[in-house]
Amino acid sequence: RQRQLDVYGEVIDALRLARVAGLDDKPHAWNLQLSLLGFLESSWREPDEGLWEIRGARRHFVHSKVMAWVAADRAVRSLEENPELPGDADRWRAMRDAVHAEVCEKGYDPERNTFT
């Protein structure tokens, strides 16, 4: 069974962009995002098959981690833009900061000046 953690950030980003663009925002769309965030909060530190759907052992991919950051960031932005939405912005800020720190610490190669 494949695990691709990047997808959660892509979906949450797309739903936020739809909301910002003025598309009809149904309550179930935000509830979906809350469910996705709940799963991602407990699993972003785990390895996955990544965007490339690798075969073999799961690994930690920078892209997957960055998309987890995107998910947390877009959730925080959504609450800042729509204070009536339920959610825990402080918890998601903490997640966003933790993902950022891990990506900078473990996903950056200073010798090559690039994320790997």
mmCIF file of C-alpha atoms in Angstrom:
data_model
loop_
_atom_site.group_PDB
_atom_site.id
_atom_site.type_symbol
_atom_site.label_atom_id
_atom_site.label_comp_id
_atom_site.label_asym_id
_atom_site.label_seq_id
_atom_site.Cartn_x
_atom_site.Cartn_y
_atom_site.Cartn_z
ATOM 1 C CA ARG A 1 0.000 0.000 0.000
ATOM 2 C CA GLN A 2 1.533 3.287 -1.113
ATOM 3 C CA ARG A 3 1.868 6.351 1.052
ATOM 4 C CA GLN A 4 2.287 9.725 -0.638
ATOM 5 C CA LEU A 5 2.251 12.472 1.959
ATOM 6 C CA ASP A 6 2.687 15.279 -0.577
ATOM 7 C CA VAL A 7 -0.903 14.924 -1.801
ATOM 8 C CA TYR A 8 -2.363 16.327 1.415
ATOM 9 C CA GLY A 9 -0.624 19.660 0.960
ATOM 10 C CA GLU A 10 -1.646 19.831 -2.675
ATOM 11 C CA VAL A 11 -5.322 19.256 -1.836
ATOM 12 C CA ILE A 12 -5.358 21.726 1.066
ATOM 13 C CA ASP A 13 -3.613 24.359 -1.071
ATOM 14 C CA ALA A 14 -6.109 23.871 -3.917
ATOM 15 C CA LEU A 15 -9.094 24.155 -1.570
ATOM 16 C CA ARG A 16 -7.712 27.359 -0.064
ATOM 17 C CA LEU A 17 -7.141 28.828 -3.524
ATOM 18 C CA ALA A 18 -10.726 27.947 -4.441
ATOM 19 C CA ARG A 19 -11.967 29.718 -1.301
ATOM 20 C CA VAL A 20 -9.823 32.793 -2.034
ATOM 21 C CA ALA A 21 -11.114 32.851 -5.630
ATOM 22 C CA GLY A 22 -14.666 33.043 -4.319
ATOM 23 C CA LEU A 23 -15.860 29.576 -5.209
ATOM 24 C CA ASP A 24 -18.759 28.438 -3.079
ATOM 25 C CA ASP A 25 -17.197 27.150 0.123
ATOM 26 C CA LYS A 26 -19.223 24.332 1.607
ATOM 27 C CA PRO A 27 -18.773 23.312 5.257
ATOM 28 C CA HIS A 28 -17.813 19.791 4.199
ATOM 29 C CA ALA A 29 -14.808 21.205 2.288
ATOM 30 C CA TRP A 30 -13.357 22.664 5.497
ATOM 31 C CA ASN A 31 -14.235 19.485 7.395
ATOM 32 C CA LEU A 32 -12.270 17.529 4.791
ATOM 33 C CA GLN A 33 -9.289 19.822 5.336
ATOM 34 C CA LEU A 34 -9.533 19.330 9.101
ATOM 35 C CA SER A 35 -9.481 15.559 8.583
ATOM 36 C CA LEU A 36 -6.510 15.752 6.222
ATOM 37 C CA LEU A 37 -4.615 17.975 8.650
ATOM 38 C CA GLY A 38 -5.381 15.640 11.528
ATOM 39 C CA PHE A 39 -3.873 12.738 9.624
ATOM 40 C CA LEU A 40 -0.889 14.767 8.446
ATOM 41 C CA GLU A 41 -0.116 16.059 11.941
ATOM 42 C CA SER A 42 0.427 12.492 13.088
ATOM 43 C CA SER A 43 2.239 11.237 9.989
ATOM 44 C CA TRP A 44 4.387 13.961 8.369
ATOM 45 C CA ARG A 45 7.495 12.697 10.181
ATOM 46 C CA GLU A 46 7.123 9.251 8.617
ATOM 47 C CA PRO A 47 8.795 8.181 5.362
ATOM 48 C CA ASP A 48 6.732 7.662 2.229
ATOM 49 C CA GLU A 49 7.035 6.606 -1.402
ATOM 50 C CA GLY A 50 6.978 10.235 -2.442
ATOM 51 C CA LEU A 51 5.872 11.926 -5.586
ATOM 52 C CA TRP A 52 7.938 9.445 -7.591
ATOM 53 C CA GLU A 53 6.100 6.398 -6.198
ATOM 54 C CA ILE A 54 9.333 4.549 -5.508
ATOM 55 C CA ARG A 55 9.339 0.812 -5.060
ATOM 56 C CA GLY A 56 11.113 -0.620 -2.062
ATOM 57 C CA ALA A 57 11.616 0.915 1.344
ATOM 58 C CA ARG A 58 9.947 4.199 2.132
ATOM 59 C CA ARG A 59 12.198 7.241 2.425
ATOM 60 C CA HIS A 60 12.067 10.802 3.667
ATOM 61 C CA PHE A 61 11.584 13.091 0.664
ATOM 62 C CA VAL A 62 12.053 16.847 0.860
ATOM 63 C CA HIS A 63 9.108 17.350 -1.495
ATOM 64 C CA SER A 64 6.781 15.408 0.800
ATOM 65 C CA LYS A 65 7.956 17.403 3.814
ATOM 66 C CA VAL A 66 7.593 20.722 1.988
ATOM 67 C CA MET A 67 4.049 19.809 0.993
ATOM 68 C CA ALA A 68 3.297 19.016 4.658
ATOM 69 C CA TRP A 69 4.562 22.542 5.378
ATOM 70 C CA VAL A 70 2.239 23.861 2.652
ATOM 71 C CA ALA A 71 -0.720 22.072 4.274
ATOM 72 C CA ALA A 72 -0.028 23.613 7.687
ATOM 73 C CA ASP A 73 0.701 27.040 6.205
ATOM 74 C CA ARG A 74 -2.493 27.107 4.141
ATOM 75 C CA ALA A 75 -4.538 26.003 7.148
ATOM 76 C CA VAL A 76 -3.091 28.880 9.190
ATOM 77 C CA ARG A 77 -3.731 31.334 6.364
ATOM 78 C CA SER A 78 -7.292 30.054 5.993
ATOM 79 C CA LEU A 79 -7.981 30.751 9.666
ATOM 80 C CA GLU A 80 -6.372 34.186 9.435
ATOM 81 C CA GLU A 81 -8.518 35.014 6.399
ATOM 82 C CA ASN A 82 -11.691 33.426 7.819
ATOM 83 C CA PRO A 83 -11.668 33.676 11.628
ATOM 84 C CA GLU A 84 -15.085 32.011 11.803
ATOM 85 C CA LEU A 85 -13.612 28.691 10.652
ATOM 86 C CA PRO A 86 -12.925 26.210 13.444
ATOM 87 C CA GLY A 87 -9.337 25.114 13.940
ATOM 88 C CA ASP A 88 -6.197 25.482 16.005
ATOM 89 C CA ALA A 89 -3.935 28.002 14.282
ATOM 90 C CA ASP A 90 -1.321 27.818 17.044
ATOM 91 C CA ARG A 91 -1.009 24.043 16.688
ATOM 92 C CA TRP A 92 -0.698 24.338 12.903
ATOM 93 C CA ARG A 93 1.876 27.123 13.232
ATOM 94 C CA ALA A 94 3.897 24.820 15.483
ATOM 95 C CA MET A 95 3.631 22.035 12.898
ATOM 96 C CA ARG A 96 4.614 24.430 10.112
ATOM 97 C CA ASP A 97 7.655 25.574 12.103
ATOM 98 C CA ALA A 98 8.666 21.987 12.929
ATOM 99 C CA VAL A 99 8.444 20.907 9.287
ATOM 100 C CA HIS A 100 10.442 23.957 8.199
ATOM 101 C CA ALA A 101 13.153 23.235 10.762
ATOM 102 C CA GLU A 102 13.426 19.596 9.705
ATOM 103 C CA VAL A 103 13.592 20.450 5.999
ATOM 104 C CA CYS A 104 16.323 23.022 6.624
ATOM 105 C CA GLU A 105 18.270 20.677 8.903
ATOM 106 C CA LYS A 106 17.968 17.394 7.020
ATOM 107 C CA GLY A 107 16.968 18.339 3.496
ATOM 108 C CA TYR A 108 19.517 21.000 2.616
ATOM 109 C CA ASP A 109 23.015 20.316 1.304
ATOM 110 C CA PRO A 110 25.172 23.402 2.006
ATOM 111 C CA GLU A 111 28.059 22.093 -0.098
ATOM 112 C CA ARG A 112 25.853 22.026 -3.179
ATOM 113 C CA ASN A 113 23.716 24.962 -2.006
ATOM 114 C CA THR A 114 20.509 23.076 -2.727
ATOM 115 C CA PHE A 115 17.711 21.093 -1.173
ATOM 116 C CA THR A 116 18.097 17.373 -1.803
#
